């Protein structure tokens, strides 16, 4: 799994890049560094382009795009698409058994996203289902975040915590072992049920000037019991880090 959950964390972090009321584009480059919970997988570091847009009705935030159904100063509800945060390229593993498994591809999720912000922080939620036909599973996430402004509001730190949910089909596609794979690889056949993962994170945004920003995100994830019990997993926790520079037009 390259950059597990990091892509989703990035899509949740990017709204801060376009907080102004006027429509604005942003573009930049970032680095994602993350390990994989799968056996025999090295830590992955990837350079990625960053593209964002925040308009009155439409937004683009890295791997996520959507349309606002309703919004005001405190809350918003949108419908959209996003790239699922999971993938396994078996050729990248050093383990001969993993190499005999089928690849697990990125999938596209479609659904609803909601946010409510107040003086005590912000609540964010996602409910989505597979629309790419990869696994027909569902993904959900609920998070609480508390933005802290420093240095005259040029620096913003946003600690947060949350839980995400994998349906049984989602978990089985990325962490299960089919009967055919068991015969080829030697792993025991395994079919996980639905599960919940917990995480903590810290986001950062430094407003260098009117156009340039430095952004970052750290996230630590604790895998749910159904994923930890998978025979193809060697770590029950994983972490991810993202750092980038963005120019707002």
mmCIF file of C-alpha atoms in Angstrom:
data_model
loop_
_atom_site.group_PDB
_atom_site.id
_atom_site.type_symbol
_atom_site.label_atom_id
_atom_site.label_comp_id
_atom_site.label_asym_id
_atom_site.label_seq_id
_atom_site.Cartn_x
_atom_site.Cartn_y
_atom_site.Cartn_z
ATOM 1 C CA UNK A 1 0.000 0.000 0.000
ATOM 2 C CA UNK A 2 1.724 3.182 -1.104
ATOM 3 C CA UNK A 3 1.061 6.139 1.140
ATOM 4 C CA UNK A 4 -1.818 4.522 3.071
ATOM 5 C CA UNK A 5 -4.404 7.139 3.986
ATOM 6 C CA UNK A 6 -1.973 9.922 3.084
ATOM 7 C CA UNK A 7 -3.838 10.888 -0.065
ATOM 8 C CA UNK A 8 -7.018 11.241 1.927
ATOM 9 C CA UNK A 9 -5.263 13.224 4.601
ATOM 10 C CA UNK A 10 -3.966 15.517 1.887
ATOM 11 C CA UNK A 11 -7.449 16.043 0.455
ATOM 12 C CA UNK A 12 -8.706 16.974 3.925
ATOM 13 C CA UNK A 13 -5.803 19.354 4.517
ATOM 14 C CA UNK A 14 -6.007 21.252 1.248
ATOM 15 C CA UNK A 15 -9.160 23.323 1.996
ATOM 16 C CA UNK A 16 -6.958 25.578 4.116
ATOM 17 C CA UNK A 17 -5.083 26.548 0.959
ATOM 18 C CA UNK A 18 -8.102 28.387 -0.381
ATOM 19 C CA UNK A 19 -9.915 29.883 2.546
ATOM 20 C CA UNK A 20 -10.608 33.185 0.818
ATOM 21 C CA UNK A 21 -14.087 33.888 -0.462
ATOM 22 C CA UNK A 22 -13.008 34.568 -4.047
ATOM 23 C CA UNK A 23 -12.367 31.732 -6.485
ATOM 24 C CA UNK A 24 -8.687 30.843 -6.580
ATOM 25 C CA UNK A 25 -6.395 28.280 -8.161
ATOM 26 C CA UNK A 26 -3.344 26.876 -6.430
ATOM 27 C CA UNK A 27 -0.501 24.723 -7.719
ATOM 28 C CA UNK A 28 2.666 23.330 -6.260
ATOM 29 C CA UNK A 29 4.751 20.282 -5.517
ATOM 30 C CA UNK A 30 4.935 18.017 -2.497
ATOM 31 C CA UNK A 31 6.665 14.977 -1.037
ATOM 32 C CA UNK A 32 4.787 12.067 0.566
ATOM 33 C CA UNK A 33 6.690 9.648 2.797
ATOM 34 C CA UNK A 34 5.007 6.602 4.293
ATOM 35 C CA UNK A 35 5.595 2.963 5.186
ATOM 36 C CA UNK A 36 3.346 0.096 4.162
ATOM 37 C CA UNK A 37 1.755 -2.374 6.586
ATOM 38 C CA UNK A 38 2.214 -5.217 4.073
ATOM 39 C CA UNK A 39 4.965 -7.798 4.520
ATOM 40 C CA UNK A 40 8.235 -7.036 2.763
ATOM 41 C CA UNK A 41 7.358 -3.519 1.633
ATOM 42 C CA UNK A 42 9.901 -0.718 2.005
ATOM 43 C CA UNK A 43 9.043 2.788 3.089
ATOM 44 C CA UNK A 44 7.878 4.813 0.089
ATOM 45 C CA UNK A 45 8.835 8.396 -0.738
ATOM 46 C CA UNK A 46 7.104 10.013 -3.705
ATOM 47 C CA UNK A 47 7.145 13.485 -5.232
ATOM 48 C CA UNK A 48 3.659 14.542 -6.358
ATOM 49 C CA UNK A 49 2.143 17.594 -8.045
ATOM 50 C CA UNK A 50 -0.451 19.550 -6.062
ATOM 51 C CA UNK A 51 -3.357 21.241 -7.796
ATOM 52 C CA UNK A 52 -6.259 22.977 -6.094
ATOM 53 C CA UNK A 53 -9.227 25.183 -6.841
ATOM 54 C CA UNK A 54 -11.829 26.670 -4.523
ATOM 55 C CA UNK A 55 -14.840 28.327 -6.129
ATOM 56 C CA UNK A 56 -18.331 29.302 -5.070
ATOM 57 C CA UNK A 57 -19.754 25.905 -5.997
ATOM 58 C CA UNK A 58 -16.889 23.657 -7.065
ATOM 59 C CA UNK A 59 -13.606 22.598 -5.438
ATOM 60 C CA UNK A 60 -10.541 20.591 -6.403
ATOM 61 C CA UNK A 61 -8.226 19.478 -3.602
ATOM 62 C CA UNK A 62 -5.495 17.184 -4.791
ATOM 63 C CA UNK A 63 -7.060 13.706 -5.119
ATOM 64 C CA UNK A 64 -10.587 14.980 -4.344
ATOM 65 C CA UNK A 65 -13.111 17.057 -6.284
ATOM 66 C CA UNK A 66 -16.632 18.025 -5.406
ATOM 67 C CA UNK A 67 -19.663 20.280 -5.692
ATOM 68 C CA UNK A 68 -21.165 22.148 -2.742
ATOM 69 C CA UNK A 69 -24.791 21.257 -2.090
ATOM 70 C CA UNK A 70 -24.984 23.851 0.692
ATOM 71 C CA UNK A 71 -22.533 26.023 2.605
ATOM 72 C CA UNK A 72 -22.212 29.080 4.823
ATOM 73 C CA UNK A 73 -19.555 30.539 7.126
ATOM 74 C CA UNK A 74 -19.700 27.622 9.585
ATOM 75 C CA UNK A 75 -20.696 24.514 7.679
ATOM 76 C CA UNK A 76 -20.718 22.888 4.262
ATOM 77 C CA UNK A 77 -22.047 19.747 2.577
ATOM 78 C CA UNK A 78 -20.697 18.591 -0.761
ATOM 79 C CA UNK A 79 -20.916 15.646 -3.128
ATOM 80 C CA UNK A 80 -17.859 14.482 -4.968
ATOM 81 C CA UNK A 81 -15.219 11.967 -5.979
ATOM 82 C CA UNK A 82 -11.897 11.101 -4.416
ATOM 83 C CA UNK A 83 -9.110 8.592 -4.865
ATOM 84 C CA UNK A 84 -9.236 5.795 -2.315
ATOM 85 C CA UNK A 85 -6.129 5.816 -0.107
ATOM 86 C CA UNK A 86 -5.109 2.162 -0.576
ATOM 87 C CA UNK A 87 -2.994 0.211 -3.056
ATOM 88 C CA UNK A 88 -0.721 -2.847 -3.197
ATOM 89 C CA UNK A 89 1.765 -3.439 -6.019
ATOM 90 C CA UNK A 90 3.006 -6.943 -5.205
ATOM 91 C CA UNK A 91 6.157 -6.536 -7.332
ATOM 92 C CA UNK A 92 7.377 -3.916 -4.842
ATOM 93 C CA UNK A 93 7.519 -6.447 -1.988
ATOM 94 C CA UNK A 94 10.672 -8.307 -0.991
ATOM 95 C CA UNK A 95 8.563 -11.252 0.158
ATOM 96 C CA UNK A 96 8.154 -14.080 -2.386
ATOM 97 C CA UNK A 97 4.691 -14.940 -1.056
ATOM 98 C CA UNK A 98 3.391 -11.380 -1.468
ATOM 99 C CA UNK A 99 4.652 -11.406 -5.070
ATOM 100 C CA UNK A 100 2.269 -14.313 -5.792
ATOM 101 C CA UNK A 101 -0.792 -12.310 -4.732
ATOM 102 C CA UNK A 102 -2.988 -10.241 -7.031
ATOM 103 C CA UNK A 103 -2.354 -6.490 -7.102
ATOM 104 C CA UNK A 104 -4.750 -4.248 -5.200
ATOM 105 C CA UNK A 105 -5.394 -1.127 -7.274
ATOM 106 C CA UNK A 106 -6.396 2.402 -6.344
ATOM 107 C CA UNK A 107 -10.168 2.828 -6.521
ATOM 108 C CA UNK A 108 -12.439 5.840 -6.934
ATOM 109 C CA UNK A 109 -14.906 6.710 -4.183
ATOM 110 C CA UNK A 110 -18.014 8.803 -4.622
ATOM 111 C CA UNK A 111 -20.073 10.238 -1.797
ATOM 112 C CA UNK A 112 -20.802 13.059 0.636
ATOM 113 C CA UNK A 113 -18.452 15.252 2.639
ATOM 114 C CA UNK A 114 -19.542 17.541 5.479
ATOM 115 C CA UNK A 115 -17.761 20.060 7.698
ATOM 116 C CA UNK A 116 -18.860 22.167 10.653
ATOM 117 C CA UNK A 117 -16.560 24.747 12.215
ATOM 118 C CA UNK A 118 -16.939 26.722 15.440
ATOM 119 C CA UNK A 119 -14.779 28.347 18.118
ATOM 120 C CA UNK A 120 -14.175 24.936 19.694
ATOM 121 C CA UNK A 121 -12.819 23.409 16.488
ATOM 122 C CA UNK A 122 -14.139 21.628 13.411
ATOM 123 C CA UNK A 123 -15.899 18.338 12.726
ATOM 124 C CA UNK A 124 -15.378 16.703 9.331
ATOM 125 C CA UNK A 125 -17.065 13.613 7.939
ATOM 126 C CA UNK A 126 -16.927 11.540 4.760
ATOM 127 C CA UNK A 127 -19.290 8.780 3.611
ATOM 128 C CA UNK A 128 -18.374 7.235 0.254
ATOM 129 C CA UNK A 129 -18.737 4.106 -1.857
ATOM 130 C CA UNK A 130 -16.646 2.532 -4.592
ATOM 131 C CA UNK A 131 -17.712 3.812 -8.029
ATOM 132 C CA UNK A 132 -14.847 2.213 -9.986
ATOM 133 C CA UNK A 133 -16.010 -1.385 -9.630
ATOM 134 C CA UNK A 134 -12.825 -2.516 -7.878
ATOM 135 C CA UNK A 135 -14.351 -3.822 -4.666
ATOM 136 C CA UNK A 136 -17.896 -2.353 -4.288
ATOM 137 C CA UNK A 137 -17.048 -1.408 -0.700
ATOM 138 C CA UNK A 138 -17.681 1.646 1.421
ATOM 139 C CA UNK A 139 -15.428 4.075 3.296
ATOM 140 C CA UNK A 140 -16.350 6.515 6.049
ATOM 141 C CA UNK A 141 -14.363 8.902 8.220
ATOM 142 C CA UNK A 142 -15.094 11.248 11.112
ATOM 143 C CA UNK A 143 -12.461 13.662 12.415
ATOM 144 C CA UNK A 144 -12.145 16.490 14.924
ATOM 145 C CA UNK A 145 -9.608 19.274 14.314
ATOM 146 C CA UNK A 146 -8.604 22.378 16.245
ATOM 147 C CA UNK A 147 -6.795 25.097 14.249
ATOM 148 C CA UNK A 148 -4.252 27.161 16.206
ATOM 149 C CA UNK A 149 -3.008 30.444 14.724
ATOM 150 C CA UNK A 150 0.502 31.613 15.610
ATOM 151 C CA UNK A 151 2.960 34.352 14.603
ATOM 152 C CA UNK A 152 0.270 36.853 13.788
ATOM 153 C CA UNK A 153 -1.780 34.218 11.936
ATOM 154 C CA UNK A 154 0.998 33.546 9.404
ATOM 155 C CA UNK A 155 1.414 30.044 10.874
ATOM 156 C CA UNK A 156 -1.488 27.680 11.505
ATOM 157 C CA UNK A 157 -1.131 24.332 13.286
ATOM 158 C CA UNK A 158 -4.099 21.962 13.228
ATOM 159 C CA UNK A 159 -3.981 18.919 15.513
ATOM 160 C CA UNK A 160 -6.706 16.373 14.983
ATOM 161 C CA UNK A 161 -7.949 12.868 15.695
ATOM 162 C CA UNK A 162 -10.496 10.570 14.142
ATOM 163 C CA UNK A 163 -11.771 7.187 13.088
ATOM 164 C CA UNK A 164 -12.259 5.740 9.622
ATOM 165 C CA UNK A 165 -14.383 2.740 8.683
ATOM 166 C CA UNK A 166 -13.780 0.073 6.039
ATOM 167 C CA UNK A 167 -16.752 -2.042 4.987
ATOM 168 C CA UNK A 168 -16.212 -5.806 4.716
ATOM 169 C CA UNK A 169 -15.855 -5.608 0.907
ATOM 170 C CA UNK A 170 -13.332 -2.767 1.153
ATOM 171 C CA UNK A 171 -11.278 -4.547 3.828
ATOM 172 C CA UNK A 172 -11.401 -7.870 1.966
ATOM 173 C CA UNK A 173 -10.137 -6.360 -1.301
ATOM 174 C CA UNK A 174 -7.076 -4.760 0.290
ATOM 175 C CA UNK A 175 -6.345 -7.132 3.178
ATOM 176 C CA UNK A 176 -8.037 -10.452 2.402
ATOM 177 C CA UNK A 177 -6.481 -13.586 0.885
ATOM 178 C CA UNK A 178 -8.648 -15.541 -1.561
ATOM 179 C CA UNK A 179 -8.623 -19.324 -1.864
ATOM 180 C CA UNK A 180 -6.715 -19.105 -5.153
ATOM 181 C CA UNK A 181 -4.154 -16.712 -3.651
ATOM 182 C CA UNK A 182 -3.746 -19.004 -0.644
ATOM 183 C CA UNK A 183 -2.835 -21.930 -2.911
ATOM 184 C CA UNK A 184 -0.333 -19.845 -4.909
ATOM 185 C CA UNK A 185 1.308 -18.026 -2.020
ATOM 186 C CA UNK A 186 1.085 -20.248 1.026
ATOM 187 C CA UNK A 187 -0.741 -17.594 3.054
ATOM 188 C CA UNK A 188 -3.787 -18.827 4.943
ATOM 189 C CA UNK A 189 -7.087 -17.908 3.328
ATOM 190 C CA UNK A 190 -8.495 -14.842 5.075
ATOM 191 C CA UNK A 191 -11.694 -12.823 4.692
ATOM 192 C CA UNK A 192 -11.883 -9.843 7.053
ATOM 193 C CA UNK A 193 -15.086 -8.194 8.133
ATOM 194 C CA UNK A 194 -15.744 -4.492 8.479
ATOM 195 C CA UNK A 195 -13.311 -2.640 10.701
ATOM 196 C CA UNK A 196 -12.397 0.758 12.143
ATOM 197 C CA UNK A 197 -8.977 2.413 12.209
ATOM 198 C CA UNK A 198 -8.084 5.293 14.536
ATOM 199 C CA UNK A 199 -5.625 8.084 13.850
ATOM 200 C CA UNK A 200 -4.090 11.294 15.147
ATOM 201 C CA UNK A 201 -2.600 13.964 12.923
ATOM 202 C CA UNK A 202 -0.998 17.376 12.833
ATOM 203 C CA UNK A 203 -1.420 19.750 9.903
ATOM 204 C CA UNK A 204 0.620 22.897 9.324
ATOM 205 C CA UNK A 205 0.334 25.896 7.018
ATOM 206 C CA UNK A 206 2.821 28.753 6.845
ATOM 207 C CA UNK A 207 1.688 31.780 4.841
ATOM 208 C CA UNK A 208 4.996 33.105 3.472
ATOM 209 C CA UNK A 209 3.339 35.983 1.590
ATOM 210 C CA UNK A 210 0.124 36.718 -0.312
ATOM 211 C CA UNK A 211 0.782 33.911 -2.809
ATOM 212 C CA UNK A 212 3.260 31.387 -1.403
ATOM 213 C CA UNK A 213 2.487 28.794 1.282
ATOM 214 C CA UNK A 214 4.312 25.905 2.898
ATOM 215 C CA UNK A 215 2.030 23.041 3.950
ATOM 216 C CA UNK A 216 2.509 19.791 5.806
ATOM 217 C CA UNK A 217 0.700 16.925 7.458
ATOM 218 C CA UNK A 218 1.730 14.118 9.830
ATOM 219 C CA UNK A 219 -0.607 11.216 10.530
ATOM 220 C CA UNK A 220 -0.281 8.130 12.728
ATOM 221 C CA UNK A 221 -2.770 5.295 12.088
ATOM 222 C CA UNK A 222 -3.662 2.314 14.265
ATOM 223 C CA UNK A 223 -5.120 -0.491 12.149
ATOM 224 C CA UNK A 224 -8.344 -2.170 13.238
ATOM 225 C CA UNK A 225 -8.407 -5.761 14.484
ATOM 226 C CA UNK A 226 -9.684 -7.191 11.196
ATOM 227 C CA UNK A 227 -6.697 -5.686 9.364
ATOM 228 C CA UNK A 228 -4.100 -6.547 12.029
ATOM 229 C CA UNK A 229 -5.199 -10.197 11.845
ATOM 230 C CA UNK A 230 -4.560 -10.393 8.106
ATOM 231 C CA UNK A 231 -1.679 -12.782 7.282
ATOM 232 C CA UNK A 232 -0.277 -10.328 4.722
ATOM 233 C CA UNK A 233 0.170 -7.533 7.297
ATOM 234 C CA UNK A 234 3.295 -7.220 9.469
ATOM 235 C CA UNK A 235 2.668 -3.872 11.186
ATOM 236 C CA UNK A 236 -0.443 -2.915 13.144
ATOM 237 C CA UNK A 237 0.408 0.789 13.015
ATOM 238 C CA UNK A 238 1.565 2.990 10.184
ATOM 239 C CA UNK A 239 2.451 6.629 9.729
ATOM 240 C CA UNK A 240 2.625 9.124 6.917
ATOM 241 C CA UNK A 241 4.136 12.529 6.310
ATOM 242 C CA UNK A 242 3.507 15.154 3.657
ATOM 243 C CA UNK A 243 5.293 18.442 2.961
ATOM 244 C CA UNK A 244 4.836 20.794 0.040
ATOM 245 C CA UNK A 245 5.092 24.296 -1.333
ATOM 246 C CA UNK A 246 2.051 25.889 -2.985
ATOM 247 C CA UNK A 247 1.503 29.021 -5.054
ATOM 248 C CA UNK A 248 -1.977 30.597 -5.017
ATOM 249 C CA UNK A 249 -2.933 32.531 -8.139
#
